[in-house]
mmCIF file of N, CA and C in Angstrom:
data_model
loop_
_atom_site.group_PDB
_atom_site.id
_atom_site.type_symbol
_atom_site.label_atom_id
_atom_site.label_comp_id
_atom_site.label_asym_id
_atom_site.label_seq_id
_atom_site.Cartn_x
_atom_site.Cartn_y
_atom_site.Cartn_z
ATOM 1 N N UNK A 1483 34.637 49.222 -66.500
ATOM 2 C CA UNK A 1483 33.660 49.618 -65.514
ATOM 3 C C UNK A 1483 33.113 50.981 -65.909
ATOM 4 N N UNK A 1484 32.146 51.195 -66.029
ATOM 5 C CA UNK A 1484 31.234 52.509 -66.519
ATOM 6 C C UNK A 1484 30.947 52.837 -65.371
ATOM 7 N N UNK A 1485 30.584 54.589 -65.193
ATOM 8 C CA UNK A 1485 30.466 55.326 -64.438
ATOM 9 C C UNK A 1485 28.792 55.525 -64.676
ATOM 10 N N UNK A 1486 28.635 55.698 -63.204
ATOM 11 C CA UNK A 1486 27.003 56.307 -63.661
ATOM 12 C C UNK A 1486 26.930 57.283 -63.555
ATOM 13 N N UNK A 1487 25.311 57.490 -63.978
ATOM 14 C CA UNK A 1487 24.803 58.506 -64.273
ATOM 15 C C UNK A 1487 24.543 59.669 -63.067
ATOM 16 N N UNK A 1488 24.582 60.963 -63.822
ATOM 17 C CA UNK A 1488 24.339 61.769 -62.617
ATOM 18 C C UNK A 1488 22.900 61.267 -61.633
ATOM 19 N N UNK A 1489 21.987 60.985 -62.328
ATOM 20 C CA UNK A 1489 20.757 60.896 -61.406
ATOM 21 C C UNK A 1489 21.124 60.339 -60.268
ATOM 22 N N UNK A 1490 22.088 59.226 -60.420
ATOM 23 C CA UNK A 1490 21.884 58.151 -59.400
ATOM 24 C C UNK A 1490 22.802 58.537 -57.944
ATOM 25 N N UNK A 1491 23.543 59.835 -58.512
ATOM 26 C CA UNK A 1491 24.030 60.730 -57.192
ATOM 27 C C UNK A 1491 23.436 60.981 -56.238
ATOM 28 N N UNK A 1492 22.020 61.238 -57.103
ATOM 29 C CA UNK A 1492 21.314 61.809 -55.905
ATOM 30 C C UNK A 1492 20.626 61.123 -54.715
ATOM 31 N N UNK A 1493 20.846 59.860 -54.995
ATOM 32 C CA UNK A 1493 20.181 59.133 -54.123
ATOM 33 C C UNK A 1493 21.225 58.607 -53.159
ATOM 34 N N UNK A 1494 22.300 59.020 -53.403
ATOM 35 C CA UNK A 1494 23.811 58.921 -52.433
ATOM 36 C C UNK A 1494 22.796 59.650 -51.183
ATOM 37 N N UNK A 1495 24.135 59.345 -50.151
ATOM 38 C CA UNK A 1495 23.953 59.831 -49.167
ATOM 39 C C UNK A 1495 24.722 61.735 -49.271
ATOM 40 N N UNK A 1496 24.888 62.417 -48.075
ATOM 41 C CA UNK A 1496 25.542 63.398 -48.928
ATOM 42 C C UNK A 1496 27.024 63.073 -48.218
ATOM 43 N N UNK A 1497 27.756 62.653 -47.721
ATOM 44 C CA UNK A 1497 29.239 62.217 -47.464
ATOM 45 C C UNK A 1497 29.227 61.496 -48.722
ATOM 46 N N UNK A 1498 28.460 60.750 -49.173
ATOM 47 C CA UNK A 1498 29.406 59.541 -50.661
ATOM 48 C C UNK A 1498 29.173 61.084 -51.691
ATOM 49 N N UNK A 1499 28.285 61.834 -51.735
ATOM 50 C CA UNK A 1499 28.363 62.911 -52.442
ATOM 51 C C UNK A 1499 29.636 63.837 -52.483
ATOM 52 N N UNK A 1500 29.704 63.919 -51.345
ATOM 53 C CA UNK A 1500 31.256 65.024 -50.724
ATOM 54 C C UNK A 1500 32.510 64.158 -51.348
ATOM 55 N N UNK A 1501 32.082 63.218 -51.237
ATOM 56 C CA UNK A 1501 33.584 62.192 -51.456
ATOM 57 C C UNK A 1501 33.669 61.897 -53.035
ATOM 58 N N UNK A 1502 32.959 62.151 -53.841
ATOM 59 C CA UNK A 1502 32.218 61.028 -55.313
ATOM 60 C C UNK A 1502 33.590 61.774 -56.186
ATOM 61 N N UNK A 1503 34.619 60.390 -56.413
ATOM 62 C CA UNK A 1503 35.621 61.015 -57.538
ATOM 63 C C UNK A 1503 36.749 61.201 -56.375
ATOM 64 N N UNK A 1504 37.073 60.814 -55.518
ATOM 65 C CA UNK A 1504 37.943 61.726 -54.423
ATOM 66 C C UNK A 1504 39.492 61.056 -55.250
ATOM 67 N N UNK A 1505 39.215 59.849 -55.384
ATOM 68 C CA UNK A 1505 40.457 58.836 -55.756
ATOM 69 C C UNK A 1505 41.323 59.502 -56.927
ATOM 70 N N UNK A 1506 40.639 60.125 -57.713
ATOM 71 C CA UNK A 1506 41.250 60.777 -59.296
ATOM 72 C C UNK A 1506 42.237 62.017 -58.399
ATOM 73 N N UNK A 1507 43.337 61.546 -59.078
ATOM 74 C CA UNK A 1507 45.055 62.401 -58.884
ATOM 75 C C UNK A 1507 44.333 63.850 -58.558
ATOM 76 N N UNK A 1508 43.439 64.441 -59.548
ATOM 77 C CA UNK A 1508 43.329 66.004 -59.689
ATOM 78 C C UNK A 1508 42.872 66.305 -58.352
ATOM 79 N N UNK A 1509 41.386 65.265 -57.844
ATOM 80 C CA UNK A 1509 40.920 65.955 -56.464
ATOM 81 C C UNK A 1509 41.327 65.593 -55.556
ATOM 82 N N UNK A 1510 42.845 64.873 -55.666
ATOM 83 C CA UNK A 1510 43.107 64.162 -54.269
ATOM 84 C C UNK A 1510 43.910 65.870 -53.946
ATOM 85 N N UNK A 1511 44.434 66.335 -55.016
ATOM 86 C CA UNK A 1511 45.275 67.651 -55.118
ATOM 87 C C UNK A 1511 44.801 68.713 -54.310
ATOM 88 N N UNK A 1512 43.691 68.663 -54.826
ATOM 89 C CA UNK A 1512 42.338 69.986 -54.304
ATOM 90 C C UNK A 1512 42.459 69.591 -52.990
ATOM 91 N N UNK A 1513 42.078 68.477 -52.422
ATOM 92 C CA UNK A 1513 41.607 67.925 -50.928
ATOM 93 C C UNK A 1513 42.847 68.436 -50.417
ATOM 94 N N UNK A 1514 44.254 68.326 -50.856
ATOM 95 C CA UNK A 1514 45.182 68.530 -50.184
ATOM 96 C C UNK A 1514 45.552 69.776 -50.226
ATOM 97 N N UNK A 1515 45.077 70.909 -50.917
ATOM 98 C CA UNK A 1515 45.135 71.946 -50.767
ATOM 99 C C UNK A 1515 43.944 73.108 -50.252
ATOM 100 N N UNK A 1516 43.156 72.159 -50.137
ATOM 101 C CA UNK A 1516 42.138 72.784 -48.913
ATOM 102 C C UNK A 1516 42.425 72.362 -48.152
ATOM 103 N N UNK A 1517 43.178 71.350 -47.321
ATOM 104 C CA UNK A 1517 43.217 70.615 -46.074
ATOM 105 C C UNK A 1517 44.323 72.147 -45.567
ATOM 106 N N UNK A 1518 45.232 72.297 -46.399
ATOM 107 C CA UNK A 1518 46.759 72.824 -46.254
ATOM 108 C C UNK A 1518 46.237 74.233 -45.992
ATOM 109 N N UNK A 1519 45.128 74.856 -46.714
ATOM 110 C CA UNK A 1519 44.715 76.161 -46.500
ATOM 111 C C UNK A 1519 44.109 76.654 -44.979
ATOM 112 N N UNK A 1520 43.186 75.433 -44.551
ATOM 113 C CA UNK A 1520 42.345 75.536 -43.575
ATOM 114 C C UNK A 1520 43.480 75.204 -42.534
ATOM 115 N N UNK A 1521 44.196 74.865 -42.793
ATOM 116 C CA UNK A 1521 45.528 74.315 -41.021
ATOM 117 C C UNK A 1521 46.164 75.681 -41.345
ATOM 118 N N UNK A 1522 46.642 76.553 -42.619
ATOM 119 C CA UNK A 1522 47.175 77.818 -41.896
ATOM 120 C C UNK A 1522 46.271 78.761 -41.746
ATOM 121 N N UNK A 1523 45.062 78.756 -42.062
ATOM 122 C CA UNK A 1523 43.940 79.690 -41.780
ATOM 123 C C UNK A 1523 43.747 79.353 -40.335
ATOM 124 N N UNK A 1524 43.642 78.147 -39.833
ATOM 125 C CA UNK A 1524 43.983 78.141 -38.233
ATOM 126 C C UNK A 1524 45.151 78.686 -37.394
ATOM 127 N N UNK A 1525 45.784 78.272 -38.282
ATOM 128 C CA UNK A 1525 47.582 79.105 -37.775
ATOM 129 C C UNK A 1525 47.198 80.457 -36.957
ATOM 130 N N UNK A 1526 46.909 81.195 -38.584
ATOM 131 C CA UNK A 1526 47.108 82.412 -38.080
ATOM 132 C C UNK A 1526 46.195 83.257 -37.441
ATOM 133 N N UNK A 1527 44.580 82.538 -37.240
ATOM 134 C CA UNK A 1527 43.899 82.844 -36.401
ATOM 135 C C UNK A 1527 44.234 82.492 -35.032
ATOM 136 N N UNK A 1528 44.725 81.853 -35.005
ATOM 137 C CA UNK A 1528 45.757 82.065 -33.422
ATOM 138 C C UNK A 1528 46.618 83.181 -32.751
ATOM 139 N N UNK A 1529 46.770 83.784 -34.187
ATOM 140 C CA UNK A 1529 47.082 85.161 -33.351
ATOM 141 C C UNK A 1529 46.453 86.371 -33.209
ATOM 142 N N UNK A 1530 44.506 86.492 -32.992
ATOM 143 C CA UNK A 1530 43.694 86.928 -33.257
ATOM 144 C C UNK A 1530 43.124 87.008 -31.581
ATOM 145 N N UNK A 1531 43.801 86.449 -31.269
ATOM 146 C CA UNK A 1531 43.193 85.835 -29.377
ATOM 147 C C UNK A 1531 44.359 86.113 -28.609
ATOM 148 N N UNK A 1532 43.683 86.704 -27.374
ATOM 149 C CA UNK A 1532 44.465 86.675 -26.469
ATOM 150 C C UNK A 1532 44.543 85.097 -25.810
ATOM 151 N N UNK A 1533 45.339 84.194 -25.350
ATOM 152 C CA UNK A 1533 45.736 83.029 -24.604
ATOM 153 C C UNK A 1533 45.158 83.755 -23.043
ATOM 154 N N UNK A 1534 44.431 82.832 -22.409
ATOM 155 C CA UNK A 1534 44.933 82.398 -20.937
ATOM 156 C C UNK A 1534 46.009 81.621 -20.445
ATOM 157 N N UNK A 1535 46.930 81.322 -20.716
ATOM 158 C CA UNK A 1535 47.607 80.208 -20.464
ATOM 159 C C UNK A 1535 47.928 79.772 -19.207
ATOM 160 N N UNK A 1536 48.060 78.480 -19.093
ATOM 161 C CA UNK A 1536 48.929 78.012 -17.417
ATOM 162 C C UNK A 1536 50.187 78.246 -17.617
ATOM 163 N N UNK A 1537 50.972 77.466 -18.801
ATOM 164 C CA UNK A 1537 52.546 77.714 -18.680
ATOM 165 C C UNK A 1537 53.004 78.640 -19.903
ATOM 166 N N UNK A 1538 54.099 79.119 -19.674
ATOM 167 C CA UNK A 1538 54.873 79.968 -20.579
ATOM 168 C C UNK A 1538 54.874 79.643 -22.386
ATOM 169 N N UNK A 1539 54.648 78.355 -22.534
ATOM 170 C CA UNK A 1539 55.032 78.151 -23.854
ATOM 171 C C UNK A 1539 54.123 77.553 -24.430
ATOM 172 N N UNK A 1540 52.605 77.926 -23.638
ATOM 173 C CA UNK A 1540 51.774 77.973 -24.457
ATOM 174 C C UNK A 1540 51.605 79.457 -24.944
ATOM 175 N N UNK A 1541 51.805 80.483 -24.877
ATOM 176 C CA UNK A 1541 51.529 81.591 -25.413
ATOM 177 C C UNK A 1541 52.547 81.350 -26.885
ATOM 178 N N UNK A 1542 53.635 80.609 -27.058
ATOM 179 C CA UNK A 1542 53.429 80.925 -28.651
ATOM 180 C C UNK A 1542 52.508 80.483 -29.289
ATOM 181 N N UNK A 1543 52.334 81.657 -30.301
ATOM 182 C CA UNK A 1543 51.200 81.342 -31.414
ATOM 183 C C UNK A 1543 51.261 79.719 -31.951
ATOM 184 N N UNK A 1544 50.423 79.092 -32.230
ATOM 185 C CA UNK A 1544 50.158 78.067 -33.234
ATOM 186 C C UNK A 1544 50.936 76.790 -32.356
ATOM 187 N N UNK A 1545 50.979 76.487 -31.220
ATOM 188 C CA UNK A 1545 51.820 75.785 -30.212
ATOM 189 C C UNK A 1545 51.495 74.454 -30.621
ATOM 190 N N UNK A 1546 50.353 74.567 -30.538
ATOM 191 C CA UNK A 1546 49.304 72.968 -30.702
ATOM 192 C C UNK A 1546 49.586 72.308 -32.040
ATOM 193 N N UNK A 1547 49.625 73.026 -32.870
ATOM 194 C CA UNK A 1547 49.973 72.366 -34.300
ATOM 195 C C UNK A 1547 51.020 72.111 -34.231
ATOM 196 N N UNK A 1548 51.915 72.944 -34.077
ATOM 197 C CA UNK A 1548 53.851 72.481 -33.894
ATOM 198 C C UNK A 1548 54.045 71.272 -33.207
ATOM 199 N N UNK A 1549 53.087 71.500 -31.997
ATOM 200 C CA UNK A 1549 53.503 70.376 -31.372
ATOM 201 C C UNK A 1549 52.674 68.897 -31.808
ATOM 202 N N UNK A 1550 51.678 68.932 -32.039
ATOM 203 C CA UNK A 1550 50.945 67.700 -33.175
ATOM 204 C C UNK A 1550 51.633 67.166 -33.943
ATOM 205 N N UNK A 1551 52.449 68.378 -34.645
ATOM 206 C CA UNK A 1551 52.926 67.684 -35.868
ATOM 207 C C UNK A 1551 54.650 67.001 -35.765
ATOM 208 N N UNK A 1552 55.236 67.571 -34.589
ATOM 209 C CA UNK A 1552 56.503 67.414 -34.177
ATOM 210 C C UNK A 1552 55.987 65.924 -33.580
ATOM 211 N N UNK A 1553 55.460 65.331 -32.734
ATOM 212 C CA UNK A 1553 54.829 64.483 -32.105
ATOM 213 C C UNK A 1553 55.123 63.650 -33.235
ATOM 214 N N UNK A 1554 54.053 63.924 -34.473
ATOM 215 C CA UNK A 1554 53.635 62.766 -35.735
ATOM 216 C C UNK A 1554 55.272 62.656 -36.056
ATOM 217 N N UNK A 1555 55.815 63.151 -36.320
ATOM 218 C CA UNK A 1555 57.383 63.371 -36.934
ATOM 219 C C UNK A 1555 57.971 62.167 -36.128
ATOM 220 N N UNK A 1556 57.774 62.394 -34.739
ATOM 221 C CA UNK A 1556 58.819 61.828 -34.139
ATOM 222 C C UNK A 1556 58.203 59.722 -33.809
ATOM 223 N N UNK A 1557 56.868 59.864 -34.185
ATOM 224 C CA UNK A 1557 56.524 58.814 -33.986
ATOM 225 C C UNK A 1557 56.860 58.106 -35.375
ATOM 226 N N UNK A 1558 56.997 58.808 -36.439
ATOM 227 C CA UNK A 1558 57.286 58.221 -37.703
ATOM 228 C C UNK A 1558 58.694 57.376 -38.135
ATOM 229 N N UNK A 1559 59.646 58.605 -36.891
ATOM 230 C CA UNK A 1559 60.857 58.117 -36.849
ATOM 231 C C UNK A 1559 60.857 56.866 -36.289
ATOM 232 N N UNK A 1560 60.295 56.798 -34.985
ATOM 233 C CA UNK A 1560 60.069 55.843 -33.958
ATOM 234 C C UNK A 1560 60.054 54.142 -34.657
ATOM 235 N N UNK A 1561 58.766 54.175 -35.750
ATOM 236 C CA UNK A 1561 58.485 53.113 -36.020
ATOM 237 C C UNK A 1561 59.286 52.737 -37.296
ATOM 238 N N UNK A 1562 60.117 53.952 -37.494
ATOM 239 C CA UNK A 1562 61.302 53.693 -39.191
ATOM 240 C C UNK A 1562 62.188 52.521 -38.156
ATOM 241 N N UNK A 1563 62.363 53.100 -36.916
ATOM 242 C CA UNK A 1563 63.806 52.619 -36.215
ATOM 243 C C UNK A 1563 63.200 51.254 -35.368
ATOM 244 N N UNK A 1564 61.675 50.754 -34.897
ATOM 245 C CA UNK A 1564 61.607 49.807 -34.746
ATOM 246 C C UNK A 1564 61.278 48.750 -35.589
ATOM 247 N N UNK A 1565 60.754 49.034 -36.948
ATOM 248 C CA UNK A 1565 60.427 48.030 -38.094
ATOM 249 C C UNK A 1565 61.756 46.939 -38.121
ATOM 250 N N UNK A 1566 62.926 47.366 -38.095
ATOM 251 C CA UNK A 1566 63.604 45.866 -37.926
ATOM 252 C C UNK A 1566 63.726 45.214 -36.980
ATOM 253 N N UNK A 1567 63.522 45.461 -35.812
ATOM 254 C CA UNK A 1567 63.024 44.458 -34.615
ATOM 255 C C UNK A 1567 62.014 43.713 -34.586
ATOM 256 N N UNK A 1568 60.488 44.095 -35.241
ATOM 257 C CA UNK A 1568 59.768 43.228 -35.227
ATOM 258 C C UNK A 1568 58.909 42.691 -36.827
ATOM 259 N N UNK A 1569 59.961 42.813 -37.736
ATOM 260 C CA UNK A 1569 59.802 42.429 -38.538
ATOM 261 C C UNK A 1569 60.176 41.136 -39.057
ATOM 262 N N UNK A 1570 59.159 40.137 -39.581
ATOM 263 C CA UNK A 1570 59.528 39.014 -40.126
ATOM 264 C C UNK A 1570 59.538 38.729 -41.776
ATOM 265 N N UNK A 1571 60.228 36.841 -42.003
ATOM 266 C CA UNK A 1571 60.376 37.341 -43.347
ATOM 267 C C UNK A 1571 59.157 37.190 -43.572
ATOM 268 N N UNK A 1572 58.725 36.946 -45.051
ATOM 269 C CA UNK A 1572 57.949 37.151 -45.958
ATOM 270 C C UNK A 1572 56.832 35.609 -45.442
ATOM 271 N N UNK A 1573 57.156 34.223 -45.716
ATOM 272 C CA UNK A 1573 56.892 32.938 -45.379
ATOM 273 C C UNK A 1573 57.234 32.628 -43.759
ATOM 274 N N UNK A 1574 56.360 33.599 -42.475
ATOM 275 C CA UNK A 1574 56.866 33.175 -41.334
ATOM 276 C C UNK A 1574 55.832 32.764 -40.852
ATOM 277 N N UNK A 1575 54.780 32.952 -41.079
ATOM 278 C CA UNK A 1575 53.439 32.332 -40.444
ATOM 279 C C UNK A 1575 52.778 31.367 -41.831
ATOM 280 N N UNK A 1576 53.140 31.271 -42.689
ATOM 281 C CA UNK A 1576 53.416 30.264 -43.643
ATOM 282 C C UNK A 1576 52.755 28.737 -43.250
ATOM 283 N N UNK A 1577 53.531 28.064 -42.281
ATOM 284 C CA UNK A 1577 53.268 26.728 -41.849
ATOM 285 C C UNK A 1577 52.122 26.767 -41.154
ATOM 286 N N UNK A 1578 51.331 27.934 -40.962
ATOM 287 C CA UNK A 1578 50.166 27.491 -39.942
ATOM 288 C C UNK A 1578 49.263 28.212 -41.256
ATOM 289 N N UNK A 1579 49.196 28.485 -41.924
ATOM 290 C CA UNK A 1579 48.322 29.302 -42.852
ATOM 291 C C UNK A 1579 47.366 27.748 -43.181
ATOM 292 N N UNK A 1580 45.998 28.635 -43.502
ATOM 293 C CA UNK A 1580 45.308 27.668 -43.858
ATOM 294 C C UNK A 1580 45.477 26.821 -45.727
ATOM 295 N N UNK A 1581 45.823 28.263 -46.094
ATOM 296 C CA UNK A 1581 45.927 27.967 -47.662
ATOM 297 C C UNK A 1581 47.286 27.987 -48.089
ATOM 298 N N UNK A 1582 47.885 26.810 -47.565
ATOM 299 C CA UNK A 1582 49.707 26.673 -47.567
ATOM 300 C C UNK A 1582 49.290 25.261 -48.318
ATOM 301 N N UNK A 1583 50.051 25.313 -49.469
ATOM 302 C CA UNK A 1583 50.327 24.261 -50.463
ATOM 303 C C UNK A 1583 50.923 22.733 -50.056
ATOM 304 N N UNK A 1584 51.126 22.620 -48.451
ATOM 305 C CA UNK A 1584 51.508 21.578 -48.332
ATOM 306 C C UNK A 1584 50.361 20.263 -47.993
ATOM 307 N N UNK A 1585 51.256 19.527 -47.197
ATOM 308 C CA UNK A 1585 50.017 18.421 -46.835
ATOM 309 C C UNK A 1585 49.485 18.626 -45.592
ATOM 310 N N UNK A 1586 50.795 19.076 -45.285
ATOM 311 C CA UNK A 1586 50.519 19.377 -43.543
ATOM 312 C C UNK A 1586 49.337 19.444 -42.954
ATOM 313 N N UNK A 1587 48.914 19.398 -41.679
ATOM 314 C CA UNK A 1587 47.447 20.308 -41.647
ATOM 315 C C UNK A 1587 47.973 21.189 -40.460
ATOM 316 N N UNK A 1588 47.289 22.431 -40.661
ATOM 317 C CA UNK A 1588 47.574 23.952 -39.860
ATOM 318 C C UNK A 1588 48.083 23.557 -38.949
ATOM 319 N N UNK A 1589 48.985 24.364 -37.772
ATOM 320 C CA UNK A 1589 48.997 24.186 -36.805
ATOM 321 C C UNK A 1589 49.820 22.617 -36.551
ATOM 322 N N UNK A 1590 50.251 21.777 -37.464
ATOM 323 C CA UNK A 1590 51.248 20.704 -37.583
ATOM 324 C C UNK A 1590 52.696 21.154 -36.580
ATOM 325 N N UNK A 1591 53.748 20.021 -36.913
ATOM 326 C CA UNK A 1591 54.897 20.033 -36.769
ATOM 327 C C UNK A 1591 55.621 20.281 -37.685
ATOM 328 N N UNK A 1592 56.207 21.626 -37.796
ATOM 329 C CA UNK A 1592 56.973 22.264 -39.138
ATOM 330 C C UNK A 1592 57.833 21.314 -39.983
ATOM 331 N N UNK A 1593 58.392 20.241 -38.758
ATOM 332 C CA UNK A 1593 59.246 19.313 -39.728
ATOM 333 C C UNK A 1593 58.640 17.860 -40.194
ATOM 334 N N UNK A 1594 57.444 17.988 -40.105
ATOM 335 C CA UNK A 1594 56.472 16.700 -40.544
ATOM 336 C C UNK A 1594 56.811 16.876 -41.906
ATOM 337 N N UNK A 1595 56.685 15.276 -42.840
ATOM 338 C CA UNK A 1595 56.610 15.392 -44.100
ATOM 339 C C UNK A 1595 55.438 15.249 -44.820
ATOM 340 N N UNK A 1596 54.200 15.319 -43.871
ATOM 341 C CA UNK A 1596 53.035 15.541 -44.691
ATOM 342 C C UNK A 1596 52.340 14.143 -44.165
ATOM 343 N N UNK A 1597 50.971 14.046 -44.310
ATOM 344 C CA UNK A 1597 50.365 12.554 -43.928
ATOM 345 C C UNK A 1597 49.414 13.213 -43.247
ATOM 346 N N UNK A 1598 49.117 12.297 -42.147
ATOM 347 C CA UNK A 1598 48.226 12.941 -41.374
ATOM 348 C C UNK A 1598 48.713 13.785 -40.407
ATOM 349 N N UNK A 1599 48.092 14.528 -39.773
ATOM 350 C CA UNK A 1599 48.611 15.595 -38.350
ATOM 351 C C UNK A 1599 48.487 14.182 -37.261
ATOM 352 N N UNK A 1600 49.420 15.278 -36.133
ATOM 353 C CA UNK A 1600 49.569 14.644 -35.040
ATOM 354 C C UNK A 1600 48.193 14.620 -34.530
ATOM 355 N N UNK A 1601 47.734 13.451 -33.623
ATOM 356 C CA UNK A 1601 46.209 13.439 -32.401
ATOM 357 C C UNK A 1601 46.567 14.180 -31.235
#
């Protein structure tokens, strides 16, 4: 697959411009280290302001991010610890698939040996 030419950039929109190349290892790096710069450049402009706050524990600095990211943490755990409850095997919706190698037709009786479907 050949890459084109610069000209034809220009007729991108400018987001496919912003994005053009994002996939290559080097700028996924960059993206992630501007992403990483700009969340503590928010950090610590948080402590640049005085708070109004309603409750007590919003006055620590940077509350919102801690707590965003404690949140994401804990939902990550969440779904580590429910994936074996609602996980099936590999061939479980199998018998109703349209492109299943048998004779069956979709939506059959799993223990039919093939022929026609039930009326």
């Amino acid at each position: 697959m050949t890459t084109p030419a610069r000209d034809d950039r220009k007729d991108r929109p400018l987001l496919a411009r912003l994005l053009w190349g994002i996939d290559r290892p080097q700028n996924a790096m960059r993206l992630f280290y501007a992403l990483a710069i700009v969340c503590v450049g928010l950090g610590l402009a948080d402590f640049a302001y005085h708070k109004h706050t309603e409750f007590p524990i919003e006055q620590f600095p940077a509350i919102y991010g801690l707590f965003g990211f404690t949140v994401y943490v804990i939902v990550i755990f969440l779904a580590k610890g429910l994936r074996p409850i609602v996980r099936r095997r590999e061939d479980y919706y199998e018998p109703f698939a349209i492109d299943t190698e048998d004779e069956r037709a979709a939506g059959s009786d799993p223990d039919a040996k093939g022929g026609r479907p039930h009326a």
